[in-house]
Structures are given as structure tokens and as C-alpha cells.
Amino acid sequence: MDPRHVDPRHVDPRPPAGPADSPAAAAMTETTLRAAPQTEAVEYARRLATRTMRTWALMEREELVTAIVAELVANAVRHAGTALELRLQRDEDRVRVEVRDRAAQMPRLTVPGPLDESHRGLFIVDRFATAWGAEPVTGGKVVWAEVAI
């Protein structure tokens, strides 16, 4: 097997162990989680985001990224109801959150009223992210958000 090829079905969603300034932390620029469309997926995704942001020594952006992750995964569970994949990517100036699902329906931003108990997910993403969007892909869509670092 080509050592540069990693089958995403076999990626361990846990960041490498060790201090945030370790060579393993510096080398890790992406992490992935695949999940079934169950409410537990939101908690797994939050934990992954928290661990990843700490591994990347980006604690000052941890709360923003974790909130975005929770909202995008919850939306995928609730509205798509299909298997989903969360991907966190880091480069020198941003963290990108991507949630891929198998539903074709694109999300749309609504501004909730003060008494609305739902329709707040993308509103929160819109407020916390530097940029966000959605793109159709073969077999579904990817909803993404970026946070500047």
C-alpha cells in the first residue's frame, strides 16, 4: 500500500498524543470523523474538535470551532439523516470545518425570532465563522465554515 494514501474509513479520529508543541502536533493538519446520523455524533464531533484544537495549540479559537462543529453536525443529523463525515483542516491562517452528508438539499440561513427555539444553527455558524458556505458534491453536499487563526 502506498504510505501516502490513507483510507478515511480507517483514520483514527483522535489527534496524536503528546504536547501541543510536539512534532506530531505540528505535522497534523487534518483530522476526520465518520459517523452515523445519530444524536451521539454531535458529542463525538465536539470531543474531536476540542482535542484537535488543543493539539494544534489553538485554544483561543477552540470555543468558536467547537460550536461550529456542533451546529453543522447537528444539522446533518437532523436534516440530512444520512451518514456524515466531519473534517477539520488547518493551514497557517485558518481552520476549516467541513461536514459532508448524502442529502442533496442545500442549507439556507434563516434569522430566528427571539422566541424561536429552532433554526439557530446556521445563524450561529454565520456569526462565529469568518466565512461559510455549502457545495453540492457527487452523492450529497459539503457544508463548510472557516475560522481565522
PDB file of N, CA, C and O in Angstrom, residues 25-91:
ATOM      1  N   ALA A  25       2.077  17.105  16.706  1.00  0.00           N
ATOM      2  CA  ALA A  25       1.054  18.151  16.646  1.00  0.00           C
ATOM      3  C   ALA A  25       1.317  19.090  15.481  1.00  0.00           C
ATOM      4  O   ALA A  25       0.397  19.507  14.790  1.00  0.00           O
ATOM      5  N   ALA A  26       2.567  19.431  15.267  1.00  0.00           N
ATOM      6  CA  ALA A  26       2.904  20.343  14.181  1.00  0.00           C
ATOM      7  C   ALA A  26       2.619  19.706  12.821  1.00  0.00           C
ATOM      8  O   ALA A  26       2.246  20.389  11.880  1.00  0.00           O
ATOM      9  N   ALA A  27       2.791  18.392  12.726  1.00  0.00           N
ATOM     10  CA  ALA A  27       2.602  17.714  11.454  1.00  0.00           C
ATOM     11  C   ALA A  27       1.134  17.467  11.129  1.00  0.00           C
ATOM     12  O   ALA A  27       0.772  17.356   9.970  1.00  0.00           O
ATOM     13  N   MET A  28       0.289  17.376  12.134  1.00  0.00           N
ATOM     14  CA  MET A  28      -1.114  17.065  11.889  1.00  0.00           C
ATOM     15  C   MET A  28      -1.840  18.305  11.395  1.00  0.00           C
ATOM     16  O   MET A  28      -1.928  19.295  12.092  1.00  0.00           O
ATOM     17  N   THR A  29      -2.336  18.254  10.183  1.00  0.00           N
ATOM     18  CA  THR A  29      -3.067  19.392   9.646  1.00  0.00           C
ATOM     19  C   THR A  29      -4.494  19.025   9.279  1.00  0.00           C
ATOM     20  O   THR A  29      -5.235  19.873   8.800  1.00  0.00           O
ATOM     21  N   GLU A  30      -4.881  17.786   9.512  1.00  0.00           N
ATOM     22  CA  GLU A  30      -6.230  17.357   9.172  1.00  0.00           C
ATOM     23  C   GLU A  30      -6.630  16.188  10.053  1.00  0.00           C
ATOM     24  O   GLU A  30      -5.803  15.347  10.395  1.00  0.00           O
ATOM     25  N   THR A  31      -7.898  16.159  10.413  1.00  0.00           N
ATOM     26  CA  THR A  31      -8.444  15.019  11.123  1.00  0.00           C
ATOM     27  C   THR A  31      -9.876  14.807  10.649  1.00  0.00           C
ATOM     28  O   THR A  31     -10.541  15.756  10.240  1.00  0.00           O
ATOM     29  N   THR A  32     -10.320  13.560  10.684  1.00  0.00           N
ATOM     30  CA  THR A  32     -11.611  13.194  10.118  1.00  0.00           C
ATOM     31  C   THR A  32     -12.363  12.272  11.060  1.00  0.00           C
ATOM     32  O   THR A  32     -11.753  11.457  11.747  1.00  0.00           O
ATOM     33  N   LEU A  33     -13.672  12.411  11.055  1.00  0.00           N
ATOM     34  CA  LEU A  33     -14.552  11.532  11.818  1.00  0.00           C
ATOM     35  C   LEU A  33     -15.718  11.149  10.932  1.00  0.00           C
ATOM     36  O   LEU A  33     -16.349  12.021  10.327  1.00  0.00           O
ATOM     37  N   ARG A  34     -16.008   9.872  10.839  1.00  0.00           N
ATOM     38  CA  ARG A  34     -17.205   9.391  10.143  1.00  0.00           C
ATOM     39  C   ARG A  34     -18.200   8.953  11.200  1.00  0.00           C
ATOM     40  O   ARG A  34     -17.811   8.328  12.187  1.00  0.00           O
ATOM     41  N   ALA A  35     -19.464   9.286  10.986  1.00  0.00           N
ATOM     42  CA  ALA A  35     -20.471   8.968  11.995  1.00  0.00           C
ATOM     43  C   ALA A  35     -21.813   8.648  11.350  1.00  0.00           C
ATOM     44  O   ALA A  35     -22.124   9.115  10.257  1.00  0.00           O
ATOM     45  N   ALA A  36     -22.591   7.881  12.082  1.00  0.00           N
ATOM     46  CA  ALA A  36     -23.974   7.596  11.696  1.00  0.00           C
ATOM     47  C   ALA A  36     -24.822   8.804  12.075  1.00  0.00           C
ATOM     48  O   ALA A  36     -24.440   9.595  12.938  1.00  0.00           O
ATOM     49  N   PRO A  37     -25.990   8.942  11.453  1.00  0.00           N
ATOM     50  CA  PRO A  37     -26.844  10.099  11.744  1.00  0.00           C
ATOM     51  C   PRO A  37     -27.608   9.928  13.059  1.00  0.00           C
ATOM     52  O   PRO A  37     -28.831   9.801  13.086  1.00  0.00           O
ATOM     53  N   GLN A  38     -26.880   9.921  14.140  1.00  0.00           N
ATOM     54  CA  GLN A  38     -27.463   9.767  15.467  1.00  0.00           C
ATOM     55  C   GLN A  38     -27.027  10.948  16.330  1.00  0.00           C
ATOM     56  O   GLN A  38     -25.968  11.527  16.108  1.00  0.00           O
ATOM     57  N   THR A  39     -27.826  11.267  17.327  1.00  0.00           N
ATOM     58  CA  THR A  39     -27.514  12.435  18.159  1.00  0.00           C
ATOM     59  C   THR A  39     -26.154  12.311  18.828  1.00  0.00           C
ATOM     60  O   THR A  39     -25.507  13.328  19.088  1.00  0.00           O
ATOM     61  N   GLU A  40     -25.683  11.106  19.083  1.00  0.00           N
ATOM     62  CA  GLU A  40     -24.365  10.919  19.696  1.00  0.00           C
ATOM     63  C   GLU A  40     -23.254  11.472  18.813  1.00  0.00           C
ATOM     64  O   GLU A  40     -22.175  11.811  19.303  1.00  0.00           O
ATOM     65  N   ALA A  41     -23.492  11.563  17.530  1.00  0.00           N
ATOM     66  CA  ALA A  41     -22.473  12.075  16.609  1.00  0.00           C
ATOM     67  C   ALA A  41     -22.070  13.497  16.980  1.00  0.00           C
ATOM     68  O   ALA A  41     -20.908  13.883  16.812  1.00  0.00           O
ATOM     69  N   VAL A  42     -23.004  14.281  17.487  1.00  0.00           N
ATOM     70  CA  VAL A  42     -22.694  15.662  17.863  1.00  0.00           C
ATOM     71  C   VAL A  42     -21.670  15.678  18.992  1.00  0.00           C
ATOM     72  O   VAL A  42     -20.687  16.429  18.945  1.00  0.00           O
ATOM     73  N   GLU A  43     -21.854  14.844  19.990  1.00  0.00           N
ATOM     74  CA  GLU A  43     -20.904  14.806  21.109  1.00  0.00           C
ATOM     75  C   GLU A  43     -19.545  14.277  20.660  1.00  0.00           C
ATOM     76  O   GLU A  43     -18.507  14.803  21.062  1.00  0.00           O
ATOM     77  N   TYR A  44     -19.531  13.237  19.811  1.00  0.00           N
ATOM     78  CA  TYR A  44     -18.249  12.728  19.300  1.00  0.00           C
ATOM     79  C   TYR A  44     -17.523  13.828  18.535  1.00  0.00           C
ATOM     80  O   TYR A  44     -16.310  13.996  18.671  1.00  0.00           O
ATOM     81  N   ALA A  45     -18.263  14.575  17.733  1.00  0.00           N
ATOM     82  CA  ALA A  45     -17.667  15.641  16.932  1.00  0.00           C
ATOM     83  C   ALA A  45     -17.130  16.760  17.826  1.00  0.00           C
ATOM     84  O   ALA A  45     -16.044  17.287  17.578  1.00  0.00           O
ATOM     85  N   ARG A  46     -17.869  17.123  18.859  1.00  0.00           N
ATOM     86  CA  ARG A  46     -17.410  18.161  19.801  1.00  0.00           C
ATOM     87  C   ARG A  46     -16.104  17.732  20.470  1.00  0.00           C
ATOM     88  O   ARG A  46     -15.174  18.532  20.596  1.00  0.00           O
ATOM     89  N   ARG A  47     -16.050  16.487  20.904  1.00  0.00           N
ATOM     90  CA  ARG A  47     -14.829  15.989  21.558  1.00  0.00           C
ATOM     91  C   ARG A  47     -13.643  16.014  20.602  1.00  0.00           C
ATOM     92  O   ARG A  47     -12.534  16.390  20.986  1.00  0.00           O
ATOM     93  N   LEU A  48     -13.881  15.591  19.367  1.00  0.00           N
ATOM     94  CA  LEU A  48     -12.811  15.610  18.379  1.00  0.00           C
ATOM     95  C   LEU A  48     -12.333  17.035  18.141  1.00  0.00           C
ATOM     96  O   LEU A  48     -11.125  17.294  18.099  1.00  0.00           O
ATOM     97  N   ALA A  49     -13.255  17.975  18.004  1.00  0.00           N
ATOM     98  CA  ALA A  49     -12.881  19.372  17.775  1.00  0.00           C
ATOM     99  C   ALA A  49     -12.084  19.921  18.950  1.00  0.00           C
ATOM    100  O   ALA A  49     -11.058  20.584  18.756  1.00  0.00           O
ATOM    101  N   THR A  50     -12.519  19.637  20.159  1.00  0.00           N
ATOM    102  CA  THR A  50     -11.809  20.113  21.349  1.00  0.00           C
ATOM    103  C   THR A  50     -10.390  19.556  21.394  1.00  0.00           C
ATOM    104  O   THR A  50      -9.422  20.300  21.576  1.00  0.00           O
ATOM    105  N   ARG A  51     -10.257  18.243  21.229  1.00  0.00           N
ATOM    106  CA  ARG A  51      -8.926  17.626  21.258  1.00  0.00           C
ATOM    107  C   ARG A  51      -8.030  18.160  20.143  1.00  0.00           C
ATOM    108  O   ARG A  51      -6.848  18.428  20.355  1.00  0.00           O
ATOM    109  N   THR A  52      -8.611  18.321  18.975  1.00  0.00           N
ATOM    110  CA  THR A  52      -7.823  18.781  17.835  1.00  0.00           C
ATOM    111  C   THR A  52      -7.346  20.209  18.042  1.00  0.00           C
ATOM    112  O   THR A  52      -6.166  20.514  17.812  1.00  0.00           O
ATOM    113  N   MET A  53      -8.225  21.087  18.486  1.00  0.00           N
ATOM    114  CA  MET A  53      -7.824  22.477  18.702  1.00  0.00           C
ATOM    115  C   MET A  53      -6.749  22.573  19.781  1.00  0.00           C
ATOM    116  O   MET A  53      -5.827  23.385  19.674  1.00  0.00           O
ATOM    117  N   ARG A  54      -6.832  21.741  20.798  1.00  0.00           N
ATOM    118  CA  ARG A  54      -5.795  21.736  21.839  1.00  0.00           C
ATOM    119  C   ARG A  54      -4.490  21.181  21.308  1.00  0.00           C
ATOM    120  O   ARG A  54      -3.415  21.684  21.622  1.00  0.00           O
ATOM    121  N   THR A  55      -4.577  20.153  20.501  1.00  0.00           N
ATOM    122  CA  THR A  55      -3.376  19.587  19.893  1.00  0.00           C
ATOM    123  C   THR A  55      -2.699  20.609  18.998  1.00  0.00           C
ATOM    124  O   THR A  55      -1.468  20.696  18.958  1.00  0.00           O
ATOM    125  N   TRP A  56      -3.508  21.382  18.295  1.00  0.00           N
ATOM    126  CA  TRP A  56      -2.970  22.408  17.415  1.00  0.00           C
ATOM    127  C   TRP A  56      -2.579  23.683  18.176  1.00  0.00           C
ATOM    128  O   TRP A  56      -2.152  24.662  17.567  1.00  0.00           O
ATOM    129  N   ALA A  57      -2.729  23.687  19.489  1.00  0.00           N
ATOM    130  CA  ALA A  57      -2.415  24.850  20.332  1.00  0.00           C
ATOM    131  C   ALA A  57      -3.205  26.084  19.889  1.00  0.00           C
ATOM    132  O   ALA A  57      -2.680  27.193  19.827  1.00  0.00           O
ATOM    133  N   LEU A  58      -4.474  25.868  19.608  1.00  0.00           N
ATOM    134  CA  LEU A  58      -5.358  26.951  19.171  1.00  0.00           C
ATOM    135  C   LEU A  58      -6.511  27.113  20.159  1.00  0.00           C
ATOM    136  O   LEU A  58      -7.671  27.257  19.774  1.00  0.00           O
ATOM    137  N   MET A  59      -6.194  27.111  21.441  1.00  0.00           N
ATOM    138  CA  MET A  59      -7.230  27.191  22.471  1.00  0.00           C
ATOM    139  C   MET A  59      -8.053  28.475  22.365  1.00  0.00           C
ATOM    140  O   MET A  59      -9.222  28.479  22.713  1.00  0.00           O
ATOM    141  N   GLU A  60      -7.455  29.541  21.860  1.00  0.00           N
ATOM    142  CA  GLU A  60      -8.202  30.798  21.759  1.00  0.00           C
ATOM    143  C   GLU A  60      -9.323  30.720  20.714  1.00  0.00           C
ATOM    144  O   GLU A  60     -10.224  31.544  20.714  1.00  0.00           O
ATOM    145  N   ARG A  61      -9.293  29.734  19.847  1.00  0.00           N
ATOM    146  CA  ARG A  61     -10.345  29.536  18.843  1.00  0.00           C
ATOM    147  C   ARG A  61     -11.161  28.265  19.093  1.00  0.00           C
ATOM    148  O   ARG A  61     -12.061  27.934  18.339  1.00  0.00           O
ATOM    149  N   GLU A  62     -10.832  27.563  20.169  1.00  0.00           N
ATOM    150  CA  GLU A  62     -11.487  26.284  20.467  1.00  0.00           C
ATOM    151  C   GLU A  62     -12.999  26.413  20.589  1.00  0.00           C
ATOM    152  O   GLU A  62     -13.754  25.632  20.009  1.00  0.00           O
ATOM    153  N   GLU A  63     -13.466  27.396  21.338  1.00  0.00           N
ATOM    154  CA  GLU A  63     -14.905  27.544  21.562  1.00  0.00           C
ATOM    155  C   GLU A  63     -15.648  27.827  20.256  1.00  0.00           C
ATOM    156  O   GLU A  63     -16.718  27.255  20.001  1.00  0.00           O
ATOM    157  N   LEU A  64     -15.100  28.687  19.422  1.00  0.00           N
ATOM    158  CA  LEU A  64     -15.734  29.006  18.139  1.00  0.00           C
ATOM    159  C   LEU A  64     -15.818  27.778  17.249  1.00  0.00           C
ATOM    160  O   LEU A  64     -16.878  27.455  16.700  1.00  0.00           O
ATOM    161  N   VAL A  65     -14.687  27.092  17.086  1.00  0.00           N
ATOM    162  CA  VAL A  65     -14.647  25.923  16.206  1.00  0.00           C
ATOM    163  C   VAL A  65     -15.552  24.819  16.740  1.00  0.00           C
ATOM    164  O   VAL A  65     -16.306  24.197  15.982  1.00  0.00           O
ATOM    165  N   THR A  66     -15.522  24.587  18.033  1.00  0.00           N
ATOM    166  CA  THR A  66     -16.358  23.532  18.619  1.00  0.00           C
ATOM    167  C   THR A  66     -17.845  23.846  18.443  1.00  0.00           C
ATOM    168  O   THR A  66     -18.640  22.954  18.131  1.00  0.00           O
ATOM    169  N   ALA A  67     -18.239  25.090  18.604  1.00  0.00           N
ATOM    170  CA  ALA A  67     -19.641  25.477  18.397  1.00  0.00           C
ATOM    171  C   ALA A  67     -20.052  25.272  16.941  1.00  0.00           C
ATOM    172  O   ALA A  67     -21.146  24.755  16.650  1.00  0.00           O
ATOM    173  N   ILE A  68     -19.186  25.653  16.016  1.00  0.00           N
ATOM    174  CA  ILE A  68     -19.479  25.463  14.591  1.00  0.00           C
ATOM    175  C   ILE A  68     -19.608  23.982  14.266  1.00  0.00           C
ATOM    176  O   ILE A  68     -20.540  23.562  13.583  1.00  0.00           O
ATOM    177  N   VAL A  69     -18.673  23.184  14.754  1.00  0.00           N
ATOM    178  CA  VAL A  69     -18.719  21.737  14.539  1.00  0.00           C
ATOM    179  C   VAL A  69     -20.041  21.166  15.046  1.00  0.00           C
ATOM    180  O   VAL A  69     -20.728  20.417  14.343  1.00  0.00           O
ATOM    181  N   ALA A  70     -20.417  21.527  16.270  1.00  0.00           N
ATOM    182  CA  ALA A  70     -21.658  21.001  16.857  1.00  0.00           C
ATOM    183  C   ALA A  70     -22.873  21.384  16.023  1.00  0.00           C
ATOM    184  O   ALA A  70     -23.755  20.547  15.779  1.00  0.00           O
ATOM    185  N   GLU A  71     -22.935  22.619  15.566  1.00  0.00           N
ATOM    186  CA  GLU A  71     -24.086  23.062  14.774  1.00  0.00           C
ATOM    187  C   GLU A  71     -24.144  22.369  13.424  1.00  0.00           C
ATOM    188  O   GLU A  71     -25.208  21.921  12.996  1.00  0.00           O
ATOM    189  N   LEU A  72     -23.019  22.273  12.724  1.00  0.00           N
ATOM    190  CA  LEU A  72     -23.023  21.644  11.400  1.00  0.00           C
ATOM    191  C   LEU A  72     -23.325  20.150  11.481  1.00  0.00           C
ATOM    192  O   LEU A  72     -24.071  19.617  10.653  1.00  0.00           O
ATOM    193  N   VAL A  73     -22.769  19.480  12.482  1.00  0.00           N
ATOM    194  CA  VAL A  73     -23.053  18.050  12.636  1.00  0.00           C
ATOM    195  C   VAL A  73     -24.510  17.840  13.050  1.00  0.00           C
ATOM    196  O   VAL A  73     -25.195  16.966  12.517  1.00  0.00           O
ATOM    197  N   ALA A  74     -25.009  18.652  13.972  1.00  0.00           N
ATOM    198  CA  ALA A  74     -26.416  18.534  14.383  1.00  0.00           C
ATOM    199  C   ALA A  74     -27.347  18.762  13.195  1.00  0.00           C
ATOM    200  O   ALA A  74     -28.349  18.049  13.036  1.00  0.00           O
ATOM    201  N   ASN A  75     -27.022  19.737  12.345  1.00  0.00           N
ATOM    202  CA  ASN A  75     -27.843  19.969  11.154  1.00  0.00           C
ATOM    203  C   ASN A  75     -27.824  18.765  10.228  1.00  0.00           C
ATOM    204  O   ASN A  75     -28.861  18.394   9.672  1.00  0.00           O
ATOM    205  N   ALA A  76     -26.655  18.161  10.043  1.00  0.00           N
ATOM    206  CA  ALA A  76     -26.566  16.982   9.177  1.00  0.00           C
ATOM    207  C   ALA A  76     -27.381  15.825   9.749  1.00  0.00           C
ATOM    208  O   ALA A  76     -28.090  15.133   9.023  1.00  0.00           O
ATOM    209  N   VAL A  77     -27.301  15.626  11.061  1.00  0.00           N
ATOM    210  CA  VAL A  77     -28.061  14.553  11.698  1.00  0.00           C
ATOM    211  C   VAL A  77     -29.560  14.813  11.533  1.00  0.00           C
ATOM    212  O   VAL A  77     -30.320  13.933  11.137  1.00  0.00           O
ATOM    213  N   ARG A  78     -29.963  16.030  11.823  1.00  0.00           N
ATOM    214  CA  ARG A  78     -31.394  16.357  11.829  1.00  0.00           C
ATOM    215  C   ARG A  78     -32.002  16.455  10.430  1.00  0.00           C
ATOM    216  O   ARG A  78     -33.086  15.946  10.179  1.00  0.00           O
ATOM    217  N   HIS A  79     -31.325  17.149   9.531  1.00  0.00           N
ATOM    218  CA  HIS A  79     -31.925  17.449   8.236  1.00  0.00           C
ATOM    219  C   HIS A  79     -31.552  16.462   7.133  1.00  0.00           C
ATOM    220  O   HIS A  79     -32.370  16.190   6.262  1.00  0.00           O
ATOM    221  N   ALA A  80     -30.322  15.951   7.147  1.00  0.00           N
ATOM    222  CA  ALA A  80     -29.912  15.012   6.104  1.00  0.00           C
ATOM    223  C   ALA A  80     -30.284  13.585   6.490  1.00  0.00           C
ATOM    224  O   ALA A  80     -30.765  12.816   5.668  1.00  0.00           O
ATOM    225  N   GLY A  81     -30.033  13.234   7.747  1.00  0.00           N
ATOM    226  CA  GLY A  81     -30.352  11.881   8.209  1.00  0.00           C
ATOM    227  C   GLY A  81     -29.567  10.798   7.510  1.00  0.00           C
ATOM    228  O   GLY A  81     -30.034   9.674   7.379  1.00  0.00           O
ATOM    229  N   THR A  82     -28.363  11.126   7.045  1.00  0.00           N
ATOM    230  CA  THR A  82     -27.515  10.144   6.369  1.00  0.00           C
ATOM    231  C   THR A  82     -26.189  10.052   7.111  1.00  0.00           C
ATOM    232  O   THR A  82     -25.891  10.877   7.969  1.00  0.00           O
ATOM    233  N   ALA A  83     -25.402   9.061   6.730  1.00  0.00           N
ATOM    234  CA  ALA A  83     -24.039   9.001   7.270  1.00  0.00           C
ATOM    235  C   ALA A  83     -23.358  10.329   6.963  1.00  0.00           C
ATOM    236  O   ALA A  83     -23.671  10.987   5.960  1.00  0.00           O
ATOM    237  N   LEU A  84     -22.452  10.731   7.840  1.00  0.00           N
ATOM    238  CA  LEU A  84     -21.790  12.015   7.644  1.00  0.00           C
ATOM    239  C   LEU A  84     -20.307  11.874   7.917  1.00  0.00           C
ATOM    240  O   LEU A  84     -19.857  10.924   8.552  1.00  0.00           O
ATOM    241  N   GLU A  85     -19.574  12.851   7.407  1.00  0.00           N
ATOM    242  CA  GLU A  85     -18.140  12.897   7.642  1.00  0.00           C
ATOM    243  C   GLU A  85     -17.770  14.315   8.049  1.00  0.00           C
ATOM    244  O   GLU A  85     -18.112  15.276   7.358  1.00  0.00           O
ATOM    245  N   LEU A  86     -17.103  14.427   9.167  1.00  0.00           N
ATOM    246  CA  LEU A  86     -16.573  15.700   9.650  1.00  0.00           C
ATOM    247  C   LEU A  86     -15.085  15.737   9.332  1.00  0.00           C
ATOM    248  O   LEU A  86     -14.371  14.770   9.610  1.00  0.00           O
ATOM    249  N   ARG A  87     -14.636  16.842   8.791  1.00  0.00           N
ATOM    250  CA  ARG A  87     -13.209  17.026   8.523  1.00  0.00           C
ATOM    251  C   ARG A  87     -12.788  18.381   9.085  1.00  0.00           C
ATOM    252  O   ARG A  87     -13.437  19.392   8.818  1.00  0.00           O
ATOM    253  N   LEU A  88     -11.724  18.368   9.859  1.00  0.00           N
ATOM    254  CA  LEU A  88     -11.108  19.601  10.356  1.00  0.00           C
ATOM    255  C   LEU A  88      -9.761  19.729   9.672  1.00  0.00           C
ATOM    256  O   LEU A  88      -8.962  18.786   9.704  1.00  0.00           O
ATOM    257  N   GLN A  89      -9.519  20.881   9.069  1.00  0.00           N
ATOM    258  CA  GLN A  89      -8.263  21.126   8.382  1.00  0.00           C
ATOM    259  C   GLN A  89      -7.665  22.428   8.900  1.00  0.00           C
ATOM    260  O   GLN A  89      -8.396  23.386   9.149  1.00  0.00           O
ATOM    261  N   ARG A  90      -6.364  22.425   9.013  1.00  0.00           N
ATOM    262  CA  ARG A  90      -5.657  23.623   9.476  1.00  0.00           C
ATOM    263  C   ARG A  90      -4.599  23.999   8.457  1.00  0.00           C
ATOM    264  O   ARG A  90      -3.902  23.146   7.922  1.00  0.00           O
ATOM    265  N   ASP A  91      -4.502  25.301   8.193  1.00  0.00           N
ATOM    266  CA  ASP A  91      -3.340  25.803   7.470  1.00  0.00           C
ATOM    267  C   ASP A  91      -2.799  26.976   8.271  1.00  0.00           C
ATOM    268  O   ASP A  91      -3.182  27.164   9.421  1.00  0.00           O
TER     269      ASP A  91
END
